[in-house]
PDB file of C-alpha atoms in Angstrom:
ATOM      1  CA  MET A  26     -45.937 -26.756  61.579  1.00 46.00           C
ATOM      2  CA  THR A  27     -43.295 -24.202  60.504  1.00 45.00           C
ATOM      3  CA  ASP A  28     -40.596 -25.651  58.251  1.00 47.00           C
ATOM      4  CA  PRO A  29     -37.253 -25.221  60.334  1.00 47.00           C
ATOM      5  CA  THR A  30     -35.072 -25.420  57.245  1.00 43.00           C
ATOM      6  CA  PRO A  31     -32.892 -22.358  56.923  1.00 45.00           C
ATOM      7  CA  PHE A  32     -32.676 -22.527  53.137  1.00 43.00           C
ATOM      8  CA  PRO A  33     -34.526 -20.140  50.767  1.00 45.00           C
ATOM      9  CA  ASP A  34     -37.483 -21.291  48.842  1.00 48.00           C
ATOM     10  CA  ALA A  35     -37.810 -21.055  45.011  1.00 50.00           C
ATOM     11  CA  ALA A  36     -39.162 -17.589  44.958  1.00 51.00           C
ATOM     12  CA  GLU A  37     -36.180 -16.381  46.891  1.00 46.00           C
ATOM     13  CA  LEU A  38     -33.599 -17.760  44.650  1.00 45.00           C
ATOM     14  CA  PRO A  39     -31.922 -15.672  41.890  1.00 46.00           C
ATOM     15  CA  ASP A  40     -32.925 -16.122  38.283  1.00 50.00           C
ATOM     16  CA  GLU A  41     -29.355 -17.097  37.329  1.00 51.00           C
ATOM     17  CA  GLU A  42     -26.784 -19.122  39.222  1.00 45.00           C
ATOM     18  CA  PRO A  43     -23.870 -16.971  40.431  1.00 41.00           C
ATOM     19  CA  ASP A  44     -20.568 -17.254  38.532  1.00 44.00           C
ATOM     20  CA  PRO A  45     -17.805 -18.415  40.959  1.00 38.00           C
ATOM     21  CA  SER A  46     -15.252 -16.412  38.969  1.00 42.00           C
ATOM     22  CA  GLU A  47     -16.993 -13.213  40.043  1.00 43.00           C
ATOM     23  CA  ILE A  48     -16.741 -14.018  43.748  1.00 36.00           C
ATOM     24  CA  ASP A  49     -13.557 -12.387  45.243  1.00 40.00           C
ATOM     25  CA  PRO A  50     -12.971 -13.426  48.779  1.00 38.00           C
ATOM     26  CA  PHE A  51      -9.849 -11.089  49.018  1.00 39.00           C
ATOM     27  CA  GLU A  52      -9.815  -7.324  49.238  1.00 41.00           C
ATOM     28  CA  GLU A  53      -6.482  -7.468  47.368  1.00 40.00           C
ATOM     29  CA  ASP A  54      -5.704  -9.305  44.119  1.00 43.00           C
ATOM     30  CA  PRO A  55      -3.053 -12.102  44.573  1.00 38.00           C
ATOM     31  CA  ALA A  56      -1.943 -11.788  40.996  1.00 44.00           C
ATOM     32  CA  GLU A  57      -0.540  -8.276  41.758  1.00 45.00           C
ATOM     33  CA  TYR A  58       2.113  -9.837  44.145  1.00 40.00           C
ATOM     34  CA  GLU A  59       5.069 -12.018  43.200  1.00 49.00           C
ATOM     35  CA  ASP A  60       5.622 -12.997  46.803  1.00 48.00           C
ATOM     36  CA  ILE A  61       2.757 -14.803  48.659  1.00 44.00           C
ATOM     37  CA  ASN A  62       4.030 -13.156  51.931  1.00 49.00           C
ATOM     38  CA  GLU A  63       3.622  -9.787  50.431  1.00 52.00           C
ATOM     39  CA  PHE A  64       0.054 -10.627  49.470  1.00 43.00           C
ATOM     40  CA  ALA A  65      -0.726 -11.936  52.920  1.00 50.00           C
ATOM     41  CA  LYS A  66       0.673  -8.670  54.437  1.00 56.00           C
ATOM     42  CA  ALA A  67      -1.285  -6.524  52.047  1.00 59.00           C
ATOM     43  CA  GLU A  68      -4.462  -8.481  52.858  1.00 59.00           C
ATOM     44  CA  TRP A  69      -3.791  -8.231  56.646  1.00 60.00           C
ATOM     45  CA  SER A  70      -3.292  -4.455  56.136  1.00 64.00           C
ATOM     46  CA  GLU A  71      -6.486  -4.068  54.208  1.00 70.00           C
ATOM     47  CA  SER A  72      -8.633  -6.150  56.584  1.00 72.00           C
ATOM     48  CA  LYS A  73      -7.503  -4.704  59.923  1.00 82.00           C
ATOM     49  CA  THR A  74      -7.307  -1.262  61.399  1.00 88.00           C
ATOM     50  CA  ALA A  75      -3.918   0.370  62.225  1.00 87.00           C
ATOM     51  CA  ARG A  76      -4.670  -0.149  66.006  1.00 89.00           C
ATOM     52  CA  GLN A  77      -5.525  -3.806  65.510  1.00 89.00           C
ATOM     53  CA  ARG A  78      -2.245  -4.346  63.466  1.00 90.00           C
ATOM     54  CA  VAL A  79      -0.132  -2.572  66.040  1.00 90.00           C
ATOM     55  CA  LYS A  80      -1.710  -4.681  68.834  1.00 89.00           C
ATOM     56  CA  ASP A  81      -1.249  -7.987  66.875  1.00 87.00           C
ATOM     57  CA  VAL A  82       2.433  -7.241  66.430  1.00 88.00           C
ATOM     58  CA  VAL A  83       3.235  -6.261  69.997  1.00 87.00           C
ATOM     59  CA  VAL A  84       1.309  -9.073  71.696  1.00 84.00           C
ATOM     60  CA  ARG A  85       2.953 -11.742  69.499  1.00 85.00           C
ATOM     61  CA  ALA A  86       6.505 -10.278  69.872  1.00 86.00           C
ATOM     62  CA  THR A  87       8.956 -12.378  71.978  1.00 84.00           C
ATOM     63  CA  SER A  88      11.097  -9.411  72.963  1.00 88.00           C
ATOM     64  CA  PRO A  89      10.413  -5.580  73.472  1.00 91.00           C
ATOM     65  CA  LEU A  90      10.093  -3.520  70.298  1.00 92.00           C
ATOM     66  CA  SER A  91      10.642   0.099  69.483  1.00 93.00           C
ATOM     67  CA  ALA A  92       7.795   2.107  67.904  1.00 94.00           C
ATOM     68  CA  ALA A  93       9.778   2.036  64.610  1.00 94.00           C
ATOM     69  CA  GLU A  94      10.048  -1.644  64.686  1.00 92.00           C
ATOM     70  CA  VAL A  95       6.338  -2.060  65.382  1.00 91.00           C
ATOM     71  CA  ALA A  96       5.510   0.449  62.568  1.00 91.00           C
ATOM     72  CA  GLU A  97       7.430  -1.592  60.012  1.00 90.00           C
ATOM     73  CA  LEU A  98       5.889  -4.857  61.086  1.00 88.00           C
ATOM     74  CA  ALA A  99       2.332  -3.351  61.404  1.00 89.00           C
ATOM     75  CA  ASP A 100       2.610  -1.414  58.174  1.00 87.00           C
ATOM     76  CA  VAL A 101       1.813   1.882  59.628  1.00 90.00           C
ATOM     77  CA  SER A 102       3.699   5.273  60.119  1.00 93.00           C
ATOM     78  CA  GLU A 103       5.973   5.489  63.085  1.00 94.00           C
ATOM     79  CA  PRO A 104       3.957   8.310  64.753  1.00 95.00           C
ATOM     80  CA  THR A 105       0.756   6.160  64.381  1.00 94.00           C
ATOM     81  CA  ALA A 106       2.447   3.209  65.923  1.00 93.00           C
ATOM     82  CA  ARG A 107       3.771   5.226  68.816  1.00 94.00           C
ATOM     83  CA  SER A 108       0.427   6.866  69.429  1.00 94.00           C
ATOM     84  CA  GLU A 109      -1.398   3.511  69.400  1.00 93.00           C
ATOM     85  CA  LEU A 110       1.228   1.859  71.618  1.00 94.00           C
ATOM     86  CA  ASN A 111       1.048   4.638  74.260  1.00 93.00           C
ATOM     87  CA  GLU A 112      -2.669   4.212  74.237  1.00 93.00           C
ATOM     88  CA  LEU A 113      -2.374   0.513  74.699  1.00 92.00           C
ATOM     89  CA  ALA A 114       0.081   1.079  77.622  1.00 91.00           C
ATOM     90  CA  GLU A 115      -2.442   3.305  79.362  1.00 91.00           C
ATOM     91  CA  GLU A 116      -5.015   0.617  79.012  1.00 87.00           C
ATOM     92  CA  GLY A 117      -2.641  -1.832  80.666  1.00 85.00           C
ATOM     93  CA  THR A 118      -2.354  -4.346  77.750  1.00 86.00           C
ATOM     94  CA  VAL A 119       1.169  -3.174  76.837  1.00 91.00           C
ATOM     95  CA  LEU A 120       4.254  -2.391  78.999  1.00 91.00           C
ATOM     96  CA  ALA A 121       6.242   0.634  77.915  1.00 92.00           C
ATOM     97  CA  GLU A 122       9.693   1.068  79.214  1.00 91.00           C
ATOM     98  CA  SER A 123      12.340   3.849  78.675  1.00 90.00           C
ATOM     99  CA  THR A 124      15.741   2.642  77.874  1.00 87.00           C
ATOM    100  CA  ASP A 125      19.157   4.086  76.743  1.00 86.00           C
ATOM    101  CA  ASN A 126      18.196   3.348  73.257  1.00 84.00           C
ATOM    102  CA  GLY A 127      14.684   4.830  73.500  1.00 87.00           C
ATOM    103  CA  ARG A 128      11.233   3.751  74.558  1.00 91.00           C
ATOM    104  CA  THR A 129      10.232  -0.027  73.904  1.00 94.00           C
ATOM    105  CA  TYR A 130       7.025  -1.838  74.063  1.00 93.00           C
ATOM    106  CA  GLN A 131       6.040  -5.424  74.905  1.00 91.00           C
ATOM    107  CA  ARG A 132       2.802  -7.216  75.916  1.00 88.00           C
ATOM    108  CA  ASP A 133       1.874  -7.113  79.653  1.00 87.00           C
ATOM    109  CA  PRO A 134       1.787 -10.840  80.592  1.00 85.00           C
ATOM    110  CA  ASP A 135       0.017 -10.020  83.814  1.00 87.00           C
ATOM    111  CA  TRP A 136      -2.888  -8.364  82.045  1.00 85.00           C
ATOM    112  CA  TYR A 137      -3.400 -11.527  79.834  1.00 84.00           C
ATOM    113  CA  ARG A 138      -3.156 -13.875  82.778  1.00 89.00           C
ATOM    114  CA  ILE A 139      -5.802 -11.921  84.704  1.00 90.00           C
ATOM    115  CA  ARG A 140      -8.014 -11.884  81.684  1.00 87.00           C
ATOM    116  CA  ARG A 141      -7.746 -15.591  81.099  1.00 91.00           C
ATOM    117  CA  ILE A 142      -8.475 -16.215  84.831  1.00 93.00           C
ATOM    118  CA  ARG A 143     -11.570 -13.996  84.742  1.00 92.00           C
ATOM    119  CA  GLU A 144     -12.820 -15.796  81.552  1.00 92.00           C
ATOM    120  CA  LEU A 145     -12.335 -19.287  83.156  1.00 94.00           C
ATOM    121  CA  ALA A 146     -14.003 -18.021  86.427  1.00 93.00           C
ATOM    122  CA  GLY A 147     -17.149 -17.209  84.418  1.00 92.00           C
ATOM    123  CA  LYS A 148     -17.591 -20.866  83.523  1.00 92.00           C
ATOM    124  CA  SER A 149     -19.634 -23.282  85.767  1.00 93.00           C
ATOM    125  CA  GLN A 150     -17.986 -24.616  88.763  1.00 92.00           C
ATOM    126  CA  SER A 151     -18.713 -28.216  87.697  1.00 93.00           C
ATOM    127  CA  ALA A 152     -17.073 -27.566  84.254  1.00 93.00           C
ATOM    128  CA  LEU A 153     -13.938 -26.162  85.768  1.00 94.00           C
ATOM    129  CA  GLU A 154     -13.767 -29.072  88.349  1.00 95.00           C
ATOM    130  CA  THR A 155     -14.149 -31.682  85.525  1.00 95.00           C
ATOM    131  CA  THR A 156     -11.429 -30.118  83.599  1.00 95.00           C
ATOM    132  CA  LEU A 157      -9.267 -29.984  86.641  1.00 95.00           C
ATOM    133  CA  GLN A 158      -9.655 -33.709  87.246  1.00 96.00           C
ATOM    134  CA  ARG A 159      -8.837 -34.506  83.480  1.00 96.00           C
ATOM    135  CA  LEU A 160      -5.618 -32.414  83.795  1.00 96.00           C
ATOM    136  CA  GLU A 161      -4.577 -34.088  87.050  1.00 97.00           C
ATOM    137  CA  ARG A 162      -5.030 -37.549  85.391  1.00 97.00           C
ATOM    138  CA  GLU A 163      -3.060 -36.483  82.404  1.00 97.00           C
ATOM    139  CA  ILE A 164      -0.156 -35.129  84.624  1.00 97.00           C
ATOM    140  CA  GLU A 165      -0.129 -38.339  86.695  1.00 97.00           C
ATOM    141  CA  THR A 166      -0.048 -40.405  83.451  1.00 97.00           C
ATOM    142  CA  TYR A 167       3.163 -38.541  82.344  1.00 97.00           C
ATOM    143  CA  ARG A 168       4.644 -39.102  85.899  1.00 97.00           C
ATOM    144  CA  GLU A 169       4.026 -42.792  85.794  1.00 96.00           C
ATOM    145  CA  LYS A 170       5.260 -43.111  82.266  1.00 95.00           C
ATOM    146  CA  TYR A 171       8.618 -41.484  82.785  1.00 93.00           C
ATOM    147  CA  GLY A 172       9.076 -41.858  86.477  1.00 93.00           C
ATOM    148  CA  GLU A 173       9.636 -38.304  87.136  1.00 94.00           C
ATOM    149  CA  ASN A 174       7.526 -35.598  89.089  1.00 95.00           C
ATOM    150  CA  THR A 175       7.905 -32.827  86.632  1.00 96.00           C
ATOM    151  CA  PRO A 176       8.811 -32.277  82.906  1.00 95.00           C
ATOM    152  CA  GLU A 177      11.872 -30.341  84.040  1.00 94.00           C
ATOM    153  CA  GLU A 178      13.077 -33.352  85.938  1.00 94.00           C
ATOM    154  CA  LEU A 179      12.687 -35.371  82.892  1.00 94.00           C
ATOM    155  CA  ILE A 180      14.694 -32.970  80.761  1.00 93.00           C
ATOM    156  CA  LEU A 181      17.555 -33.131  83.331  1.00 92.00           C
ATOM    157  CA  SER A 182      17.550 -36.930  83.510  1.00 87.00           C
ATOM    158  CA  ASP A 183      20.364 -38.935  82.129  1.00 73.00           C
ATOM    159  CA  GLY A 184      18.165 -40.710  79.440  1.00 73.00           C
ATOM    160  CA  SER A 185      18.084 -39.668  75.887  1.00 82.00           C
ATOM    161  CA  LEU A 186      15.003 -37.788  74.801  1.00 90.00           C
ATOM    162  CA  THR A 187      13.328 -38.843  71.615  1.00 92.00           C
ATOM    163  CA  ASP A 188      11.022 -36.614  69.430  1.00 93.00           C
ATOM    164  CA  ASP A 189       7.954 -38.289  71.078  1.00 94.00           C
ATOM    165  CA  THR A 190       9.338 -37.610  74.530  1.00 94.00           C
ATOM    166  CA  TRP A 191       9.858 -33.967  73.705  1.00 95.00           C
ATOM    167  CA  GLU A 192       6.259 -33.758  72.373  1.00 96.00           C
ATOM    168  CA  ASP A 193       4.987 -35.362  75.706  1.00 96.00           C
ATOM    169  CA  ILE A 194       7.129 -32.878  77.606  1.00 96.00           C
ATOM    170  CA  SER A 195       5.363 -30.037  75.713  1.00 95.00           C
ATOM    171  CA  HIS A 196       1.935 -31.373  76.464  1.00 96.00           C
ATOM    172  CA  TRP A 197       2.921 -32.102  80.110  1.00 96.00           C
ATOM    173  CA  ARG A 198       4.062 -28.497  80.542  1.00 96.00           C
ATOM    174  CA  THR A 199       0.838 -27.179  78.929  1.00 95.00           C
ATOM    175  CA  ALA A 200      -1.258 -29.440  81.383  1.00 95.00           C
ATOM    176  CA  VAL A 201       0.616 -28.088  84.387  1.00 96.00           C
ATOM    177  CA  VAL A 202       0.145 -24.542  83.355  1.00 94.00           C
ATOM    178  CA  ASP A 203      -3.635 -25.097  82.434  1.00 95.00           C
ATOM    179  CA  ARG A 204      -4.044 -26.790  85.824  1.00 95.00           C
ATOM    180  CA  GLU A 205      -2.693 -23.750  87.709  1.00 95.00           C
ATOM    181  CA  TYR A 206      -5.048 -21.515  85.708  1.00 94.00           C
ATOM    182  CA  ILE A 207      -8.061 -23.733  86.567  1.00 95.00           C
ATOM    183  CA  ARG A 208      -7.106 -23.826  90.220  1.00 95.00           C
ATOM    184  CA  THR A 209      -6.761 -20.036  90.336  1.00 95.00           C
ATOM    185  CA  ALA A 210     -10.005 -19.562  88.476  1.00 94.00           C
ATOM    186  CA  LEU A 211     -11.830 -21.674  90.910  1.00 95.00           C
ATOM    187  CA  GLN A 212     -10.286 -19.662  93.837  1.00 95.00           C
ATOM    188  CA  TYR A 213     -11.209 -16.385  92.094  1.00 93.00           C
ATOM    189  CA  ALA A 214     -14.836 -17.554  91.625  1.00 92.00           C
ATOM    190  CA  LYS A 215     -14.980 -18.525  95.270  1.00 92.00           C
ATOM    191  CA  LEU A 216     -13.658 -14.986  96.259  1.00 91.00           C
ATOM    192  CA  GLN A 217     -16.313 -13.379  94.056  1.00 88.00           C
ATOM    193  CA  ARG A 218     -19.059 -15.361  95.776  1.00 86.00           C
ATOM    194  CA  SER A 219     -17.804 -14.587  99.263  1.00 89.00           C
ATOM    195  CA  GLU A 220     -17.641 -10.826  98.424  1.00 84.00           C
ATOM    196  CA  GLU A 221     -21.145 -11.012  96.993  1.00 81.00           C
ATOM    197  CA  ILE A 222     -22.438 -12.532 100.231  1.00 79.00           C
ATOM    198  CA  LEU A 223     -20.529 -10.021 102.358  1.00 75.00           C
ATOM    199  CA  PHE A 224     -21.857  -7.080 100.380  1.00 64.00           C
ATOM    200  CA  ASP A 225     -25.384  -8.306 100.284  1.00 65.00           C
ATOM    201  CA  ASP A 226     -25.256  -8.765 104.156  1.00 56.00           C
ATOM    202  CA  GLU A 227     -23.859  -5.228 104.614  1.00 56.00           C
ATOM    203  CA  SER A 228     -26.562  -3.938 102.262  1.00 57.00           C
ATOM    204  CA  ASP A 229     -29.338  -5.585 104.228  1.00 53.00           C
ATOM    205  CA  LYS A 230     -27.864  -4.150 107.444  1.00 55.00           C
ATOM    206  CA  ASP A 231     -27.897  -0.625 105.915  1.00 54.00           C
ATOM    207  CA  LYS A 232     -31.589  -1.133 104.930  1.00 55.00           C
ATOM    208  CA  GLU A 233     -32.428  -2.225 108.446  1.00 55.00           C
ATOM    209  CA  LEU A 234     -30.756   0.881 110.020  1.00 55.00           C
ATOM    210  CA  THR A 235     -32.555   3.327 107.594  1.00 61.00           C
ATOM    211  CA  SER A 236     -35.884   1.760 108.218  1.00 60.00           C
ATOM    212  CA  THR A 237     -35.704   2.188 111.965  1.00 57.00           C
TER     213      THR A 237
END
């Protein structure tokens, strides 16, 4: 029987044990930086391409940014940032808008919503339905606990809100959004199956016509 253990045998081991001091997990040397934030930025710049850094910056931004602002945050030149941003805009992952102060860029929320729905629709129907049931129970638990139908109604209620209540509101809102994603993914998967059946039927009809 073959030994399933994934470890090397004695013949495969080195003659000497490795020296941990010689193992460097970073591309950059932390000792060269007085500020840990500077080190983190240098390591990020070293480990990712300019395109990846530009995309990281723009998709995490909470408001539109100019190419100059993205360039500074992504540690790239402004022409590089502008070129990468325009390519991302053509792909549809970034929205570009011309304003009085120049062209600005921000993530396209619809692109990310659609991607998440497609990813969820790729999961099994039973898994999605199980998750949906769990979310429904979680939402109902919050409704019963606070006597309100939505987290927004709870926020507008006259009662004082503790830190624990705000945490529940955050989880409640997340559950509501996740539930809508699951529902949409189930409908999307259903539409895919319907179209597959429709196109298969049309293909069969075409084959019958060409064979006669």
